[in-house]
PDB file of C-alpha atoms and ligand atoms in Angstrom:
ATOM      1  CA  UNK L   3       0.000   0.000   0.000  1.00  0.00           C
ATOM      2  CA  UNK L   4       1.280   3.418  -0.928  1.00  0.00           C
ATOM      3  CA  UNK L   5       1.068   6.099   1.672  1.00  0.00           C
ATOM      4  CA  UNK L   6      -1.260   8.590   0.042  1.00  0.00           C
ATOM      5  CA  UNK L   7      -2.382  10.293   3.224  1.00  0.00           C
ATOM      6  CA  UNK L   8      -0.674  13.585   2.565  1.00  0.00           C
ATOM      7  CA  UNK L   9      -1.565  13.967  -1.099  1.00  0.00           C
ATOM      8  CA  UNK L  10      -5.176  12.916  -0.519  1.00  0.00           C
ATOM      9  CA  UNK L  11      -5.418  15.046   2.595  1.00  0.00           C
ATOM     10  CA  UNK L  12      -4.599  18.159   0.610  1.00  0.00           C
ATOM     11  CA  UNK L  13      -7.719  17.997  -1.541  1.00  0.00           C
ATOM     12  CA  UNK L  14     -10.140  16.756   1.079  1.00  0.00           C
ATOM     13  CA  UNK L  15     -12.776  18.720   2.983  1.00  0.00           C
ATOM     14  CA  UNK L  16     -12.807  17.787   6.648  1.00  0.00           C
ATOM     15  CA  UNK L  17     -16.071  17.999   8.594  1.00  0.00           C
ATOM     16  CA  UNK L  18     -15.590  18.470  12.320  1.00  0.00           C
ATOM     17  CA  UNK L  19     -18.457  17.924  14.763  1.00  0.00           C
ATOM     18  CA  UNK L  20     -17.980  20.375  17.637  1.00  0.00           C
ATOM     19  CA  UNK L  21     -19.715  19.166  20.781  1.00  0.00           C
ATOM     20  CA  UNK L  22     -22.771  16.936  20.401  1.00  0.00           C
ATOM     21  CA  UNK L  23     -23.905  16.759  16.769  1.00  0.00           C
ATOM     22  CA  UNK L  24     -26.578  14.450  15.355  1.00  0.00           C
ATOM     23  CA  UNK L  25     -24.673  11.892  13.243  1.00  0.00           C
ATOM     24  CA  UNK L  26     -27.291  12.131  10.493  1.00  0.00           C
ATOM     25  CA  UNK L  27     -26.453  15.828  10.059  1.00  0.00           C
ATOM     26  CA  UNK L  28     -22.776  15.208   9.338  1.00  0.00           C
ATOM     27  CA  UNK L  29     -23.533  12.187   7.156  1.00  0.00           C
ATOM     28  CA  UNK L  30     -26.053  14.019   4.951  1.00  0.00           C
ATOM     29  CA  UNK L  31     -23.820  17.108   4.776  1.00  0.00           C
ATOM     30  CA  UNK L  32     -20.830  14.962   3.807  1.00  0.00           C
ATOM     31  CA  UNK L  33     -22.731  13.509   0.819  1.00  0.00           C
ATOM     32  CA  UNK L  34     -24.211  16.889  -0.175  1.00  0.00           C
ATOM     33  CA  UNK L  35     -20.849  18.719  -0.060  1.00  0.00           C
ATOM     34  CA  UNK L  36     -19.230  15.953  -2.054  1.00  0.00           C
ATOM     35  CA  UNK L  37     -21.785  16.584  -4.823  1.00  0.00           C
ATOM     36  CA  UNK L  38     -21.274  20.365  -4.772  1.00  0.00           C
ATOM     37  CA  UNK L  39     -17.478  20.519  -4.584  1.00  0.00           C
ATOM     38  CA  UNK L  40     -16.778  17.203  -6.335  1.00  0.00           C
ATOM     39  CA  UNK L  41     -14.041  16.280  -3.910  1.00  0.00           C
ATOM     40  CA  UNK L  42     -13.809  13.844  -1.027  1.00  0.00           C
ATOM     41  CA  UNK L  43     -15.363  14.889   2.256  1.00  0.00           C
ATOM     42  CA  UNK L  44     -14.459  13.105   5.478  1.00  0.00           C
ATOM     43  CA  UNK L  45     -15.981  13.321   8.937  1.00  0.00           C
ATOM     44  CA  UNK L  46     -13.176  13.835  11.397  1.00  0.00           C
ATOM     45  CA  UNK L  47     -12.797  13.202  15.057  1.00  0.00           C
ATOM     46  CA  UNK L  48     -14.827  15.868  16.746  1.00  0.00           C
ATOM     47  CA  UNK L  49     -13.761  18.271  19.418  1.00  0.00           C
ATOM     48  CA  UNK L  50     -15.577  19.693  22.441  1.00  0.00           C
ATOM     49  CA  UNK L  51     -16.873  23.237  22.326  1.00  0.00           C
ATOM     50  CA  UNK L  52     -14.177  25.514  23.742  1.00  0.00           C
ATOM     51  CA  UNK L  53     -15.510  26.740  27.110  1.00  0.00           C
ATOM     52  CA  UNK L  54     -13.948  30.146  26.540  1.00  0.00           C
ATOM     53  CA  UNK L  55     -16.240  30.702  23.539  1.00  0.00           C
ATOM     54  CA  UNK L  56     -19.346  30.841  25.717  1.00  0.00           C
ATOM     55  CA  UNK L  57     -20.659  34.261  26.635  1.00  0.00           C
ATOM     56  CA  UNK L  58     -22.769  33.928  29.761  1.00  0.00           C
ATOM     57  CA  UNK L  59     -24.526  37.259  29.262  1.00  0.00           C
ATOM     58  CA  UNK L  60     -25.523  36.608  25.682  1.00  0.00           C
ATOM     59  CA  UNK L  61     -25.990  32.843  26.169  1.00  0.00           C
ATOM     60  CA  UNK L  62     -24.279  32.363  22.798  1.00  0.00           C
ATOM     61  CA  UNK L  63     -20.886  31.158  21.592  1.00  0.00           C
ATOM     62  CA  UNK L  64     -18.362  33.526  20.046  1.00  0.00           C
ATOM     63  CA  UNK L  65     -17.764  32.059  16.607  1.00  0.00           C
ATOM     64  CA  UNK L  66     -14.272  33.564  16.286  1.00  0.00           C
ATOM     65  CA  UNK L  67     -13.067  31.595  19.333  1.00  0.00           C
ATOM     66  CA  UNK L  68     -14.458  28.370  17.863  1.00  0.00           C
ATOM     67  CA  UNK L  69     -12.839  29.125  14.507  1.00  0.00           C
ATOM     68  CA  UNK L  70      -9.488  29.720  16.211  1.00  0.00           C
ATOM     69  CA  UNK L  71      -9.839  26.458  18.139  1.00  0.00           C
ATOM     70  CA  UNK L  72     -10.453  24.543  14.896  1.00  0.00           C
ATOM     71  CA  UNK L  73      -7.434  26.142  13.274  1.00  0.00           C
ATOM     72  CA  UNK L  74      -5.303  25.355  16.302  1.00  0.00           C
ATOM     73  CA  UNK L  75      -5.862  21.594  15.941  1.00  0.00           C
ATOM     74  CA  UNK L  76      -2.721  20.118  14.396  1.00  0.00           C
ATOM     75  CA  UNK L  77      -4.457  16.949  13.203  1.00  0.00           C
ATOM     76  CA  UNK L  78      -6.846  18.986  11.034  1.00  0.00           C
ATOM     77  CA  UNK L  79      -4.185  21.189   9.497  1.00  0.00           C
ATOM     78  CA  UNK L  80      -3.253  19.070   6.470  1.00  0.00           C
ATOM     79  CA  UNK L  81      -6.785  19.105   5.095  1.00  0.00           C
ATOM     80  CA  UNK L  82      -7.507  21.558   2.325  1.00  0.00           C
ATOM     81  CA  UNK L  83     -10.618  22.914   4.007  1.00  0.00           C
ATOM     82  CA  UNK L  84     -12.058  22.397   7.483  1.00  0.00           C
ATOM     83  CA  UNK L  85     -15.704  22.939   8.318  1.00  0.00           C
ATOM     84  CA  UNK L  86     -16.804  22.852  11.944  1.00  0.00           C
ATOM     85  CA  UNK L  87     -20.442  22.149  12.758  1.00  0.00           C
ATOM     86  CA  UNK L  88     -21.822  23.335  16.065  1.00  0.00           C
ATOM     87  CA  UNK L  89     -25.287  23.042  17.586  1.00  0.00           C
ATOM     88  CA  UNK L  90     -25.161  26.264  19.590  1.00  0.00           C
ATOM     89  CA  UNK L  91     -26.154  29.777  18.662  1.00  0.00           C
ATOM     90  CA  UNK L  92     -23.148  31.785  17.441  1.00  0.00           C
ATOM     91  CA  UNK L  93     -22.368  35.486  17.517  1.00  0.00           C
ATOM     92  CA  UNK L  94     -19.732  38.073  16.731  1.00  0.00           C
ATOM     93  CA  UNK L  95     -19.711  41.276  18.819  1.00  0.00           C
ATOM     94  CA  UNK L  96     -21.170  43.474  16.042  1.00  0.00           C
ATOM     95  CA  UNK L  97     -24.152  41.234  15.290  1.00  0.00           C
ATOM     96  CA  UNK L  98     -27.051  39.634  17.204  1.00  0.00           C
ATOM     97  CA  UNK L  99     -26.108  36.272  15.770  1.00  0.00           C
ATOM     98  CA  UNK L 100     -24.294  34.664  12.837  1.00  0.00           C
ATOM     99  CA  UNK L 101     -25.173  31.531  10.874  1.00  0.00           C
ATOM    100  CA  UNK L 102     -21.459  30.913  10.455  1.00  0.00           C
ATOM    101  CA  UNK L 103     -18.015  32.414  10.002  1.00  0.00           C
ATOM    102  CA  UNK L 104     -15.016  31.690   7.805  1.00  0.00           C
ATOM    103  CA  UNK L 105     -11.294  32.331   7.676  1.00  0.00           C
ATOM    104  CA  UNK L 106      -8.830  31.498   4.910  1.00  0.00           C
ATOM    105  CA  UNK L 107      -9.171  27.718   5.153  1.00  0.00           C
ATOM    106  CA  UNK L 108     -11.516  26.968   8.037  1.00  0.00           C
ATOM    107  CA  UNK L 109     -15.146  27.767   8.683  1.00  0.00           C
ATOM    108  CA  UNK L 110     -17.843  27.060  11.220  1.00  0.00           C
ATOM    109  CA  UNK L 111     -21.622  26.876  10.911  1.00  0.00           C
ATOM    110  CA  UNK L 112     -24.343  26.721  13.542  1.00  0.00           C
ATOM    111  CA  UNK L 113     -27.393  24.455  13.286  1.00  0.00           C
ATOM    112  CA  UNK L 114     -29.449  26.251  15.915  1.00  0.00           C
ATOM    113  CA  UNK L 115     -31.301  28.798  13.764  1.00  0.00           C
ATOM    114  CA  UNK L 116     -31.727  26.440  10.817  1.00  0.00           C
ATOM    115  CA  UNK L 117     -34.410  24.379  12.567  1.00  0.00           C
ATOM    116  CA  UNK L 118     -38.053  25.268  12.081  1.00  0.00           C
ATOM    117  CA  UNK L 119     -38.595  24.505  15.764  1.00  0.00           C
ATOM    118  CA  UNK L 120     -36.350  27.462  16.688  1.00  0.00           C
ATOM    119  CA  UNK L 121     -39.163  29.642  15.272  1.00  0.00           C
ATOM    120  CA  UNK L 122     -41.881  27.508  16.939  1.00  0.00           C
ATOM    121  CA  UNK L 123     -42.811  25.928  13.622  1.00  0.00           C
ATOM    122  CA  UNK L 124     -43.258  22.194  12.924  1.00  0.00           C
ATOM    123  CA  UNK L 125     -40.036  20.335  12.229  1.00  0.00           C
ATOM    124  CA  UNK L 126     -39.038  19.957   8.546  1.00  0.00           C
ATOM    125  CA  UNK L 127     -36.014  17.685   8.040  1.00  0.00           C
ATOM    126  CA  UNK L 128     -35.717  18.330   4.296  1.00  0.00           C
ATOM    127  CA  UNK L 129     -35.644  22.086   4.800  1.00  0.00           C
ATOM    128  CA  UNK L 130     -33.226  21.690   7.721  1.00  0.00           C
ATOM    129  CA  UNK L 131     -30.719  19.729   5.621  1.00  0.00           C
ATOM    130  CA  UNK L 132     -31.083  22.142   2.693  1.00  0.00           C
ATOM    131  CA  UNK L 133     -30.337  25.091   4.987  1.00  0.00           C
ATOM    132  CA  UNK L 134     -27.301  23.336   6.473  1.00  0.00           C
ATOM    133  CA  UNK L 135     -25.935  22.770   2.969  1.00  0.00           C
ATOM    134  CA  UNK L 136     -26.586  26.392   1.980  1.00  0.00           C
ATOM    135  CA  UNK L 137     -24.747  27.755   5.024  1.00  0.00           C
ATOM    136  CA  UNK L 138     -21.897  25.250   4.611  1.00  0.00           C
ATOM    137  CA  UNK L 139     -21.394  26.098   0.923  1.00  0.00           C
ATOM    138  CA  UNK L 140     -21.578  29.829   1.726  1.00  0.00           C
ATOM    139  CA  UNK L 141     -18.839  29.631   4.376  1.00  0.00           C
ATOM    140  CA  UNK L 142     -16.690  27.327   2.253  1.00  0.00           C
ATOM    141  CA  UNK L 143     -17.138  29.851  -0.576  1.00  0.00           C
ATOM    142  CA  UNK L 144     -15.574  32.465   1.713  1.00  0.00           C
ATOM    143  CA  UNK L 145     -12.613  30.143   2.360  1.00  0.00           C
ATOM    144  CA  UNK L 146     -12.095  30.163  -1.414  1.00  0.00           C
ATOM    145  CA  UNK L 147     -11.822  33.941  -1.369  1.00  0.00           C
ATOM    146  CA  UNK L 148     -15.370  34.745  -2.487  1.00  0.00           C
ATOM    147  CA  UNK L 149     -17.020  37.804  -0.955  1.00  0.00           C
ATOM    148  CA  UNK L 150     -20.733  38.486  -0.684  1.00  0.00           C
ATOM    149  CA  UNK L 151     -22.678  38.510  -3.934  1.00  0.00           C
ATOM    150  CA  UNK L 152     -25.485  40.909  -4.846  1.00  0.00           C
ATOM    151  CA  UNK L 153     -27.430  38.188  -6.616  1.00  0.00           C
ATOM    152  CA  UNK L 154     -30.222  37.208  -4.184  1.00  0.00           C
ATOM    153  CA  UNK L 155     -30.326  33.716  -5.751  1.00  0.00           C
ATOM    154  CA  UNK L 156     -26.616  33.079  -5.252  1.00  0.00           C
ATOM    155  CA  UNK L 157     -25.361  31.100  -2.258  1.00  0.00           C
ATOM    156  CA  UNK L 158     -22.835  33.909  -1.614  1.00  0.00           C
ATOM    157  CA  UNK L 159     -25.619  36.448  -0.964  1.00  0.00           C
ATOM    158  CA  UNK L 160     -25.432  37.613   2.661  1.00  0.00           C
ATOM    159  CA  UNK L 161     -28.167  36.011   4.784  1.00  0.00           C
ATOM    160  CA  UNK L 162     -29.596  38.553   7.147  1.00  0.00           C
ATOM    161  CA  UNK L 163     -32.372  36.158   8.011  1.00  0.00           C
ATOM    162  CA  UNK L 164     -33.459  32.642   7.237  1.00  0.00           C
ATOM    163  CA  UNK L 165     -35.694  34.013   4.475  1.00  0.00           C
ATOM    164  CA  UNK L 166     -32.530  34.990   2.604  1.00  0.00           C
ATOM    165  CA  UNK L 167     -31.061  31.532   3.183  1.00  0.00           C
ATOM    166  CA  UNK L 168     -34.193  29.796   1.867  1.00  0.00           C
ATOM    167  CA  UNK L 169     -34.470  32.047  -1.171  1.00  0.00           C
ATOM    168  CA  UNK L 170     -30.862  31.861  -2.297  1.00  0.00           C
ATOM    169  CA  UNK L 171     -30.328  28.100  -1.994  1.00  0.00           C
ATOM    170  CA  UNK L 172     -26.987  26.323  -2.186  1.00  0.00           C
ATOM    171  CA  UNK L 173     -25.849  27.108  -5.730  1.00  0.00           C
ATOM    172  CA  UNK L 174     -23.234  29.598  -6.889  1.00  0.00           C
ATOM    173  CA  UNK L 175     -24.284  32.133  -9.536  1.00  0.00           C
ATOM    174  CA  UNK L 176     -22.277  31.921 -12.810  1.00  0.00           C
ATOM    175  CA  UNK L 177     -20.073  34.852 -11.774  1.00  0.00           C
ATOM    176  CA  UNK L 178     -19.118  33.345  -8.388  1.00  0.00           C
ATOM    177  CA  UNK L 179     -18.728  29.920  -9.957  1.00  0.00           C
ATOM    178  CA  UNK L 180     -16.214  31.302 -12.428  1.00  0.00           C
ATOM    179  CA  UNK L 181     -14.074  32.619  -9.555  1.00  0.00           C
ATOM    180  CA  UNK L 182     -13.879  29.216  -7.875  1.00  0.00           C
ATOM    181  CA  UNK L 183     -11.035  26.801  -8.536  1.00  0.00           C
ATOM    182  CA  UNK L 184     -12.026  24.027 -10.920  1.00  0.00           C
ATOM    183  CA  UNK L 185     -13.061  21.471  -8.355  1.00  0.00           C
ATOM    184  CA  UNK L 186     -13.606  18.586 -10.728  1.00  0.00           C
ATOM    185  CA  UNK L 187     -10.197  18.633 -12.407  1.00  0.00           C
ATOM    186  CA  UNK L 188      -7.653  16.361 -10.748  1.00  0.00           C
ATOM    187  CA  UNK L 189      -4.612  17.923  -9.182  1.00  0.00           C
ATOM    188  CA  UNK L 190      -1.343  17.413 -11.036  1.00  0.00           C
TER     189      UNK L 190
HETATM  190 ZN1  LIG I 194     -20.876  35.468   4.318  1.00  0.00          ZN
HETATM  191 ZN1  LIG I 195     -22.754  35.034  -6.817  1.00  0.00          ZN
END
């Protein structure tokens, strides 16, 4: 057997459950992201939520602290992209909440506000998984250097509310798509 760990690792998206995450969520997201980015997606060993991320006043987690914790994990570092999934409400100081946050190669998304039950509506698993994919693709788009797009039907449109998330869906507009690396072509 050849040792391909390093070369494969470079073009793989790593999903990291942070704290308790429903296994179905990561499994469905893994398959969905594989279809979108046309590259292998693996579910990694999770990590606990960093205690220091919790703001007792706001009762939310600071997404920047979680992002830093993900990036500080040596075992994740050889993956091309790292996406943390957390089931707590996230915030940054300037905003009431965020659906997610991204840096140059890592990102984090929160499941909390993607559930219908958060808004006291009946549960809808299909919608829940679609929203998770939309937020995951959006944050991974940022890790590829894409900014926010003015096209309300593009995944890179900024979601101010869940209405924006549901309207835009998980696909890149042609302009954003053209700025992405060619995911399907094999690396030399
Ligand atoms: Zn964004
Ligand atoms: Zn776009």
